[in-house]
Short mmCIF file of C-alpha atoms and ligand atoms in Angstrom, two decimals:
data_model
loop_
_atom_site.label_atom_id
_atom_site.label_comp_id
_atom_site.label_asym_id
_atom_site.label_seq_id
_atom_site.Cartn_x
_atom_site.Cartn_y
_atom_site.Cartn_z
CA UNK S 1377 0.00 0.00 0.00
CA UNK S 1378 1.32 3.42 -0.95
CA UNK S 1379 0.83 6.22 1.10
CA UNK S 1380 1.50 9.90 0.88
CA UNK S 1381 1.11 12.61 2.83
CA UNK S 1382 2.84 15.58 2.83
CA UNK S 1383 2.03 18.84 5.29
CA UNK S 1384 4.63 21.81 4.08
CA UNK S 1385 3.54 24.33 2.00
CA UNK S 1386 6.43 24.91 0.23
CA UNK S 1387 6.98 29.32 -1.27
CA UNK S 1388 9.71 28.81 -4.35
CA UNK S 1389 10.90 31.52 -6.38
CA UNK S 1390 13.68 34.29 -6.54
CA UNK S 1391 12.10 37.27 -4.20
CA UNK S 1392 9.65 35.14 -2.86
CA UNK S 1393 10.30 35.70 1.31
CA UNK S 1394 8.76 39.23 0.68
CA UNK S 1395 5.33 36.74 1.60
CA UNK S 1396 6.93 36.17 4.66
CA UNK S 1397 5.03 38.38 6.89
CA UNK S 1398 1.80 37.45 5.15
CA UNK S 1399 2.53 34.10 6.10
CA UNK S 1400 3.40 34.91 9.85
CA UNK S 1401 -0.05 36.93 10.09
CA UNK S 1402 -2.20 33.67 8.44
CA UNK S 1403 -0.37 31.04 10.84
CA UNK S 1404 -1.37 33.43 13.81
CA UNK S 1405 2.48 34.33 14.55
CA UNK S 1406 3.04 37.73 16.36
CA UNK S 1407 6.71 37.37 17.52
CA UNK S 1408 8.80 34.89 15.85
CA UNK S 1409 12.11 34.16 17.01
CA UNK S 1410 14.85 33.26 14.30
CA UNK S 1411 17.30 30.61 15.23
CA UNK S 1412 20.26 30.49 12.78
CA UNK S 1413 24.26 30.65 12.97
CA UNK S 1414 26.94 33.90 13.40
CA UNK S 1415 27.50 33.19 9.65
CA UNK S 1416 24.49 33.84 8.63
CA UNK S 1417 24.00 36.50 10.24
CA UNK S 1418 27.85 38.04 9.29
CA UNK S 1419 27.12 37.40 5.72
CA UNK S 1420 23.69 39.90 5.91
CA UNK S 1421 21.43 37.06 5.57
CA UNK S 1422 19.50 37.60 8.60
CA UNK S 1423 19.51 41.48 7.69
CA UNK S 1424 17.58 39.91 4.11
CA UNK S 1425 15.19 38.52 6.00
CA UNK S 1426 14.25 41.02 8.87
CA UNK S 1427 13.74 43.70 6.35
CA UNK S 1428 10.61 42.38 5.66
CA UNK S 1429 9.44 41.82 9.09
CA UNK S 1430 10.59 45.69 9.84
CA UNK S 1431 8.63 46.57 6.94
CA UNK S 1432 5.44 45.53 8.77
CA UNK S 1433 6.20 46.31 12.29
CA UNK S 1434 6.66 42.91 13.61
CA UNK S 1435 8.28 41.94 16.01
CA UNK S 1436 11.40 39.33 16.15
CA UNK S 1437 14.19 38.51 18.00
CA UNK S 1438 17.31 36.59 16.75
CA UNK S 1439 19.13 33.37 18.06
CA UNK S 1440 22.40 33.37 15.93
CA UNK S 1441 24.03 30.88 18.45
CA UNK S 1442 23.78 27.57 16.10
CA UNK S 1443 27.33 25.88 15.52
CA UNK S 1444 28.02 23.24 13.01
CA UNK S 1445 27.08 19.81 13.58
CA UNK S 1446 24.33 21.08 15.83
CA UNK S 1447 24.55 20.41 20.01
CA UNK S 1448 22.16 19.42 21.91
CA UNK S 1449 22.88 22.70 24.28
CA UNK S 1450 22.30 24.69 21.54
CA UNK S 1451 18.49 23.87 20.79
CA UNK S 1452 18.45 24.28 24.17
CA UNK S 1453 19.23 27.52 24.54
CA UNK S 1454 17.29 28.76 21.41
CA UNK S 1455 14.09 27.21 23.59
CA UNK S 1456 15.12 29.49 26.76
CA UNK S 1457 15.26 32.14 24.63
CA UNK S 1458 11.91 31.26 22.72
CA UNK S 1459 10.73 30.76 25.92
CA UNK S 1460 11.75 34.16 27.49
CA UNK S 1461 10.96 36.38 24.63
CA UNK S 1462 7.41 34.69 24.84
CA UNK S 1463 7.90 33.71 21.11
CA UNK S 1464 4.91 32.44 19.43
CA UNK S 1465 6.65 31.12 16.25
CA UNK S 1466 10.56 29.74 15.27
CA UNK S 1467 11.60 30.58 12.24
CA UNK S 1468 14.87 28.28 11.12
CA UNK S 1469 17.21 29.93 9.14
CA UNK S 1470 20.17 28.22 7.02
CA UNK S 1471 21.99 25.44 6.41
CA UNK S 1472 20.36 22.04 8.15
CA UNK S 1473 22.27 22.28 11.25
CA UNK S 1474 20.12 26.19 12.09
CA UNK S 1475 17.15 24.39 10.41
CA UNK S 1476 17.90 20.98 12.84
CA UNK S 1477 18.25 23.50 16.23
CA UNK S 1478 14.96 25.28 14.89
CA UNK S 1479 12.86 21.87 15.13
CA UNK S 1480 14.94 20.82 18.04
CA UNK S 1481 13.99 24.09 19.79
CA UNK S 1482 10.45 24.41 18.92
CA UNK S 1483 9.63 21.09 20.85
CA UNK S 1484 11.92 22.11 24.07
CA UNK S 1485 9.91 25.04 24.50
CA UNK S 1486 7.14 23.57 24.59
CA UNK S 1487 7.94 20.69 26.45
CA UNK S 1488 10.24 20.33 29.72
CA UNK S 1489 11.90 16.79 28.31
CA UNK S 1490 14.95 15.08 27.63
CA UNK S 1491 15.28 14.93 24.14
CA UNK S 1492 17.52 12.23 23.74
CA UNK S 1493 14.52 10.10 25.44
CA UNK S 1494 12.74 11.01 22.40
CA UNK S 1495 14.55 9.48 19.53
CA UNK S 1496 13.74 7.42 16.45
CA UNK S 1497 11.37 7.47 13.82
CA UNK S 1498 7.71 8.42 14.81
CA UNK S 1499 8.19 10.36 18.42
CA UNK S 1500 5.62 12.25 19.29
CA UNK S 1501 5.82 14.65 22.09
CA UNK S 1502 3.73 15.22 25.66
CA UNK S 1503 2.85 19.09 24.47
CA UNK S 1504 2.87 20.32 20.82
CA UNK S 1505 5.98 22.28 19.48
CA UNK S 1506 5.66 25.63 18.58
CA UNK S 1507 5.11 26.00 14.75
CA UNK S 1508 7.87 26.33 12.65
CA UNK S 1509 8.98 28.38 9.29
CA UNK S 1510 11.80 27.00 7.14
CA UNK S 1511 14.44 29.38 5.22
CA UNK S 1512 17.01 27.11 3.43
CA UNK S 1513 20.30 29.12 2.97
CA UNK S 1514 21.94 25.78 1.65
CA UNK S 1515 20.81 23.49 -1.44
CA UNK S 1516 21.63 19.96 0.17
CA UNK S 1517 19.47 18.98 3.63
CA UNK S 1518 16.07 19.25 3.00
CA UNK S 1519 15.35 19.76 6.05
CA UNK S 1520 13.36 22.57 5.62
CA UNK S 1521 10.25 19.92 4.09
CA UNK S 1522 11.83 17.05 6.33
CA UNK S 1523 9.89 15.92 9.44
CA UNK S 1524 13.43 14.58 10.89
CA UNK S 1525 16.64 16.47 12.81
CA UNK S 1526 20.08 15.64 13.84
CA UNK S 1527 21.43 16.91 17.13
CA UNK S 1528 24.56 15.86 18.72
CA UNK S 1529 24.90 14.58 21.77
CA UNK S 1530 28.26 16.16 22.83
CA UNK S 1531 28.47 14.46 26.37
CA UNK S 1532 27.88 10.75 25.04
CA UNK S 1533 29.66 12.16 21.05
CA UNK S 1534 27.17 10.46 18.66
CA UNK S 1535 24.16 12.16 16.90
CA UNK S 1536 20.47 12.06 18.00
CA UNK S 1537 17.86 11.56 14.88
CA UNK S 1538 14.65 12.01 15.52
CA UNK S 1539 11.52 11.91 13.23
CA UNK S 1540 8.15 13.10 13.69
CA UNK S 1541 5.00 14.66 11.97
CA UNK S 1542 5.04 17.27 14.57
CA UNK S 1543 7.91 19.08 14.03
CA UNK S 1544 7.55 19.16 9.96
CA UNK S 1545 7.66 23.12 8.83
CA UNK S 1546 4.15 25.27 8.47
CA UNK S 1547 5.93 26.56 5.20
CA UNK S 1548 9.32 26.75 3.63
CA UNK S 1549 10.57 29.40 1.55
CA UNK S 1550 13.14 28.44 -0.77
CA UNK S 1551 14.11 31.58 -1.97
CA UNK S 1552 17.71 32.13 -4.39
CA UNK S 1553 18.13 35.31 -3.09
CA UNK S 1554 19.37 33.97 -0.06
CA UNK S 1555 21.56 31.38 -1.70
CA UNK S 1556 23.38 32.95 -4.31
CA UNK S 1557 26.90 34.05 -3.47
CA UNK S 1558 27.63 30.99 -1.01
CA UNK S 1559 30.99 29.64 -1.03
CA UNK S 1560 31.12 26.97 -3.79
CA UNK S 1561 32.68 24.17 -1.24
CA UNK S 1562 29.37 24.65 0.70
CA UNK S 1563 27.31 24.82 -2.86
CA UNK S 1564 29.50 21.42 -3.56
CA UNK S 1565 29.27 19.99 -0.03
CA UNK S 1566 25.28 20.60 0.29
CA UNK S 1567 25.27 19.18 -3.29
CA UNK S 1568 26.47 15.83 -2.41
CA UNK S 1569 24.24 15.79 0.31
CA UNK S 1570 21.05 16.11 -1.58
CA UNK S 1571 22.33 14.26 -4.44
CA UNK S 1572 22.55 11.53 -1.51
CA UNK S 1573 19.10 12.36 0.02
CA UNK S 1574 18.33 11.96 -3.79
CA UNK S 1575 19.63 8.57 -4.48
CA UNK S 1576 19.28 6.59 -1.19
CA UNK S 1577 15.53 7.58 -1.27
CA UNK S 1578 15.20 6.18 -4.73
CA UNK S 1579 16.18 2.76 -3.51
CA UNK S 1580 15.01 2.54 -0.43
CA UNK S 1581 12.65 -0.56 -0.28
CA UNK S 1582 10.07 1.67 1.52
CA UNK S 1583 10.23 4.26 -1.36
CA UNK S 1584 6.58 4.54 -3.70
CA UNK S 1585 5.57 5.38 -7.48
CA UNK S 1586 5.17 8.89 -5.52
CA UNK S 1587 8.93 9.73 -3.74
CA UNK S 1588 10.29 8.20 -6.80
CA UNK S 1589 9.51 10.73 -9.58
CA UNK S 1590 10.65 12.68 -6.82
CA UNK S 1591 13.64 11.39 -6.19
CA UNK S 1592 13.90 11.37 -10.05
CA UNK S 1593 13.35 14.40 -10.64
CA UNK S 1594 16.36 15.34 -8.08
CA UNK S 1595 18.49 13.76 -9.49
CA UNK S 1596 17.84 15.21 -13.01
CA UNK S 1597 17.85 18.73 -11.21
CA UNK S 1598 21.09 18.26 -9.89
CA UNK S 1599 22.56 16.74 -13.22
CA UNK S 1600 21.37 19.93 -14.71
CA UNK S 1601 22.69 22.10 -12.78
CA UNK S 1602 24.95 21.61 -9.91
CA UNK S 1603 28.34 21.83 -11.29
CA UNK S 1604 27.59 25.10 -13.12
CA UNK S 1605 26.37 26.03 -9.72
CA UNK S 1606 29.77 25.05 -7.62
CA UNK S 1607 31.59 26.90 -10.85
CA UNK S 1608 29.76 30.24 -10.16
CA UNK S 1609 27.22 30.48 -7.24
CA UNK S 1610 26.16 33.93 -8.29
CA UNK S 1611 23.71 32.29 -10.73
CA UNK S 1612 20.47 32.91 -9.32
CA UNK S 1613 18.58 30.52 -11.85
CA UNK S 1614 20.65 27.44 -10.55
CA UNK S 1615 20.35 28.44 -7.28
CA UNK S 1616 16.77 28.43 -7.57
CA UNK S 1617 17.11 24.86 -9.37
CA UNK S 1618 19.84 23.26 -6.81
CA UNK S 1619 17.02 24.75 -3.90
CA UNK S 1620 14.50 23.08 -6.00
CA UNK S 1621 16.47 19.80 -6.45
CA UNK S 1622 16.63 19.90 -2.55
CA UNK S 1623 12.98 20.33 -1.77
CA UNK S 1624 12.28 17.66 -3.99
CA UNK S 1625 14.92 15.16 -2.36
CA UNK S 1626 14.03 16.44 0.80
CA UNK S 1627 10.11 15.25 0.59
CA UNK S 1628 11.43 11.83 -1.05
CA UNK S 1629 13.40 11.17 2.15
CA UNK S 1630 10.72 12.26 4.28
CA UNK S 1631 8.18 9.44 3.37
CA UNK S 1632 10.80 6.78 1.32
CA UNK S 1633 13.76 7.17 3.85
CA UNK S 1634 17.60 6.87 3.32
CA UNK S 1635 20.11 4.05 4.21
CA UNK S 1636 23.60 3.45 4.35
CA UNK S 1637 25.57 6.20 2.81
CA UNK S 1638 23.51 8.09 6.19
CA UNK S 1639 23.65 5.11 8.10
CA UNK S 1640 27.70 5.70 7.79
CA UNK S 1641 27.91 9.52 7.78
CA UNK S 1642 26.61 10.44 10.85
CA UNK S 1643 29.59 8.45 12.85
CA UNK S 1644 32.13 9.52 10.28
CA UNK S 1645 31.16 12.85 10.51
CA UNK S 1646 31.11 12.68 14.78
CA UNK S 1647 34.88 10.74 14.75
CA UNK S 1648 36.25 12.53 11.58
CA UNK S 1649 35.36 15.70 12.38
CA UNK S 1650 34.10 16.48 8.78
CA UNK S 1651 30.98 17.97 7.35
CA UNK S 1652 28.21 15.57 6.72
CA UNK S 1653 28.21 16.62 2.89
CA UNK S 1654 31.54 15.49 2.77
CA UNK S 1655 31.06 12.24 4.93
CA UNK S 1656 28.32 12.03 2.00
CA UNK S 1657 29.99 12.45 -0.91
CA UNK S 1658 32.73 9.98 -0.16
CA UNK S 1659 30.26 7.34 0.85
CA UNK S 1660 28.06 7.71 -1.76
CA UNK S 1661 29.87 5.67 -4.98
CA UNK S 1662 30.90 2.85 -2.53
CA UNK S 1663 27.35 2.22 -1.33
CA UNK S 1664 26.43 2.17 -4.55
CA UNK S 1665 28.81 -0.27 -5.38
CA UNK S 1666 27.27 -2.70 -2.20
CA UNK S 1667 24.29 -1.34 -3.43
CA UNK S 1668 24.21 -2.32 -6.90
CA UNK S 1669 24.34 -6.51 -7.07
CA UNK S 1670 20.69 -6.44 -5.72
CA UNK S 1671 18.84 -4.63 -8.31
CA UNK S 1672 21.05 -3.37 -12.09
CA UNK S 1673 18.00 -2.71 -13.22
CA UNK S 1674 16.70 0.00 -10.76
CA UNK S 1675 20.16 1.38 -11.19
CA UNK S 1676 19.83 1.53 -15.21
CA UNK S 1677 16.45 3.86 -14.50
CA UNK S 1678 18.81 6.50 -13.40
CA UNK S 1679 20.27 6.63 -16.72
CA UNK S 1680 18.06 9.12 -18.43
CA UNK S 1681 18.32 11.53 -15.44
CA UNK S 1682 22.00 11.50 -15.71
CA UNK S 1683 22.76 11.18 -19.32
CA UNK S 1684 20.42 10.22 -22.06
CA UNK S 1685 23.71 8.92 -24.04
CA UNK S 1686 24.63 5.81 -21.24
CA UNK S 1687 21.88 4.08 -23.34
CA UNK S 1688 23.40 5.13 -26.77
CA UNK S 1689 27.28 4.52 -25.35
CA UNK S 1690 26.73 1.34 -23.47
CA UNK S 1691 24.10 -1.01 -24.71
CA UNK S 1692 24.75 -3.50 -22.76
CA UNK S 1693 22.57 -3.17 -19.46
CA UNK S 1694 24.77 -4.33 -16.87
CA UNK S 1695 27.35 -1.82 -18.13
CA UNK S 1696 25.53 0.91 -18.25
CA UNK S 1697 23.94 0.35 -15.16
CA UNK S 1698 27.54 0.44 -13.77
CA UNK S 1699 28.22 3.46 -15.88
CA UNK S 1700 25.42 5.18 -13.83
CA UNK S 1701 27.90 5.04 -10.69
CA UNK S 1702 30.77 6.13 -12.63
CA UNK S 1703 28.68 9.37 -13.49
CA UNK S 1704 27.89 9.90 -10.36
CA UNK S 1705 31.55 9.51 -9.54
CA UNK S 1706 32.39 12.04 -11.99
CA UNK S 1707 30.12 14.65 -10.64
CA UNK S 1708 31.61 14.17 -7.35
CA UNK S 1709 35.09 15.26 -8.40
CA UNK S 1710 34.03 17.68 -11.50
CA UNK S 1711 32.52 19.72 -7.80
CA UNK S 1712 36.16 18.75 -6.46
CA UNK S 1713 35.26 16.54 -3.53
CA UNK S 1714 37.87 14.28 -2.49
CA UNK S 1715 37.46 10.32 -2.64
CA UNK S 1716 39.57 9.46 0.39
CA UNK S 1717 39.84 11.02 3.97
CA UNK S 1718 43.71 11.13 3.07
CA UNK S 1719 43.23 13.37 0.37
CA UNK S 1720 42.15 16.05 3.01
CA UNK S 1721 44.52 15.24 5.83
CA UNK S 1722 41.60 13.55 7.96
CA UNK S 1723 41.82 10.58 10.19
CA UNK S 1724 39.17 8.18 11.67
CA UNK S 1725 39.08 7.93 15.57
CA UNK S 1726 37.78 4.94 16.27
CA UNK S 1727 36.76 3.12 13.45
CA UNK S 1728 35.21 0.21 15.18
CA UNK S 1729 32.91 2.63 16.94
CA UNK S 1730 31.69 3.91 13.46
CA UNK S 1731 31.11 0.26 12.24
CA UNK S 1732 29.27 -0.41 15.68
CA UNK S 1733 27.08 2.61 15.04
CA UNK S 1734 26.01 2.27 11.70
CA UNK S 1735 25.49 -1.61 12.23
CA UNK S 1736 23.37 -1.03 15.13
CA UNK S 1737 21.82 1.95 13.06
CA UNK S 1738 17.84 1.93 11.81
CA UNK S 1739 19.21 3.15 8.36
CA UNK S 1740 21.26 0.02 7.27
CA UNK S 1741 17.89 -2.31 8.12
CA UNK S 1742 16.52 -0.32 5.51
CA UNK S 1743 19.11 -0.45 3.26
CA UNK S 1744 18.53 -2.21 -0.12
CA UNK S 1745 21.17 -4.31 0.86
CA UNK S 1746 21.78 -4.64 4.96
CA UNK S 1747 25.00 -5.16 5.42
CA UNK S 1748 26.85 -7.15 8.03
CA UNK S 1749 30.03 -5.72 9.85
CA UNK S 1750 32.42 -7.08 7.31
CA UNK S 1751 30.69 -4.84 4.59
CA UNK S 1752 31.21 -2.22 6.55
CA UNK S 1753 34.66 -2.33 7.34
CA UNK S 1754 35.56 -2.61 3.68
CA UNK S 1755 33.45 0.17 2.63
CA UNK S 1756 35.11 2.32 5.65
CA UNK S 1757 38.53 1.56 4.05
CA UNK S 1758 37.94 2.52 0.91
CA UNK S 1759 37.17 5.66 2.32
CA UNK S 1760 40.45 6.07 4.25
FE1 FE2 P 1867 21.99 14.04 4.55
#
């Protein structure tokens, strides 16, 4: 049985937060609070967006505390704040890690818990969190239209997921004018991430007729458009695509899910101290590769959203269902992401900790392919 459902009303277009404040006054919002990071708020963003608020008198306050790989002690600060400005609204503003604290936030200030009681798929919470508005200043989470967050746990150093209807956004604005100019490792980083979000949804077993024209559609996005976008991030029209190509990839994962490129990431990212776009991106072709032995075909579907000349080049299906990997291997480094942690100087801590993690992890059960601890110690060294 298929089913769909999908809450966000998603705002896309160049321009398009000037609805903001329109959209504050029909959700019933009279003082939002906007939880985002120093960057954002150094690089004018914030200014981009409180312009329109000023415009019509509304009040706001700002939470620029956020720091990469979100802690848990920073959602819960943004909630003491929410809570002591009396806010009636979060608005999350930037990459997913801003976005992640938002949805974090909006359920601690509602709600005197322990979040990390509260993980998994499906939580639901004693109190309802306050509503939430999305403002994607990356192209690569989704989290913006995703009902799930990642929050680190610094005392116990692994990363909380959690997943639930409630904390899915009242609206997301995906607007290029808040994208364009962003350094192009981020633009390549955030890439790889949705390009994963893109892929793993596609063939996850859970995935439906619906998340996979999504998913397809992604990936044909991102094809289209990414490396110009990495070459020159001042292009607002591929900003607007690569935001687009998120959204998309972003609702696929919400309903299909992921598997074991994320499965893998989040402890590589913890123990290698890397972004998770990067953990991502070097992942991605191996999984694949474990990936691949379980369903050609599926991978051969991919080939007209990639290339419409695999077919032509390689008519031989199991070849150019392997040449669909290769592509996406080329993309990877045409955006100039390394293949190996070497490349960039990084080490593992504790690999066996990683392999632990993503064994034990809800993501590789819903892999195409679970793998076993062997698997993933050879896919972990061909990332070294
Ligand atoms: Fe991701």
């Amino acid at each position: 049985m298929a089913v769909f459902h999908f809450p966000v009303k998603i705002v896309s277009a160049p321009g398009c937060l000037k609805e903001l404040p329109e959209e504050l006054n029909r959700l019933g919002a009279h003082r939002p609070l906007i939880v985002t990071d120093p960057g954002i708020t150094k690089a004018g963003i914030v200014d981009r967006v409180t312009r329109h608020l000023k415009d019509k008198d509304l009040p706001f306050n700002v939470f620029d505390g956020v720091e990469p790989d979100p802690k848990l002690k920073n959602a819960v600060e943004a909630a003491n704040a929410a809570k002591k400005g009396d806010h009636d609204l979060i608005i999350g503003l930037g990459g997913g890690s801003s976005i992640d604290t938002a949805k974090a936030s909006a359920i601690l200030t509602t709600n005197d818990i322990n979040l990390e009681d509260f993980q998994g798929p499906r939580a639901s919470y004693p109190g309802p969190p306050l509503p939430l508005v999305t403002i994607p200043t990356t192209a690569g989470t989704g989290s913006e239209v995703s009902s799930a967050a990642v929050i680190v746990n610094e005392e116990k150093k692994y990363k909380m997921f959690f997943k639930s209807p409630e904390i899915f956004s009242k609206v997301a604005f995906l607007d290029a004018d808040v994208l364009v100019g962003v350094p192009s490792q981020i633009a390549a980083e955030t890439g790889a991430d949705t390009l994963s979000h893109a892929l793993e949804s596609f063939f996850n077993p859970n995935g439906t007729f619906i998340t996979e024209k999504l998913s397809f559609g992604s990936i044909e996005l991102i094809f289209l458009n990414l490396r110009a976008f990495v070459a020159n991030t001042a292009d607002s029209r591929r900003a607007q695509n690569m935001l687009n190509a998120s959204c998309l990839a972003g609702i696929a994962m919400t309903t299909a899910g992921l598997g074991l490129v994320h499965a893998l990431a989040h402890p590589i990212g913890v123990r290698g101290r890397i972004g998770h776009g990067l953990a991502c991106a070097l992942l991605l072709p191996h999984v694949l590769h474990f990936n691949w032995p379980v369903d050609p075909d599926r991978f051969l579907k991919l080939a007209s959203a990639i290339d419409w000349t695999i077919r032509v080049r390689y008519p031989s299906a199991r070849q150019a269902s392997l040449e669909v990997i290769n592509e996406i291997k080329d993309i990877l480094s045409d955006i100039g992401l390394p293949r190996k942690l070497s490349e960039i100087g990084v080490s593992l801590d504790d690999p066996d900790t990683v392999i632990d993690e993503a064994y034990g992890s809800f993501l590789n059960q819903v892999n195409p392919r679970p793998a076993s601890r062997k698997d993933l110690e050879k896919i972990v060294s061909e990332i070294i």
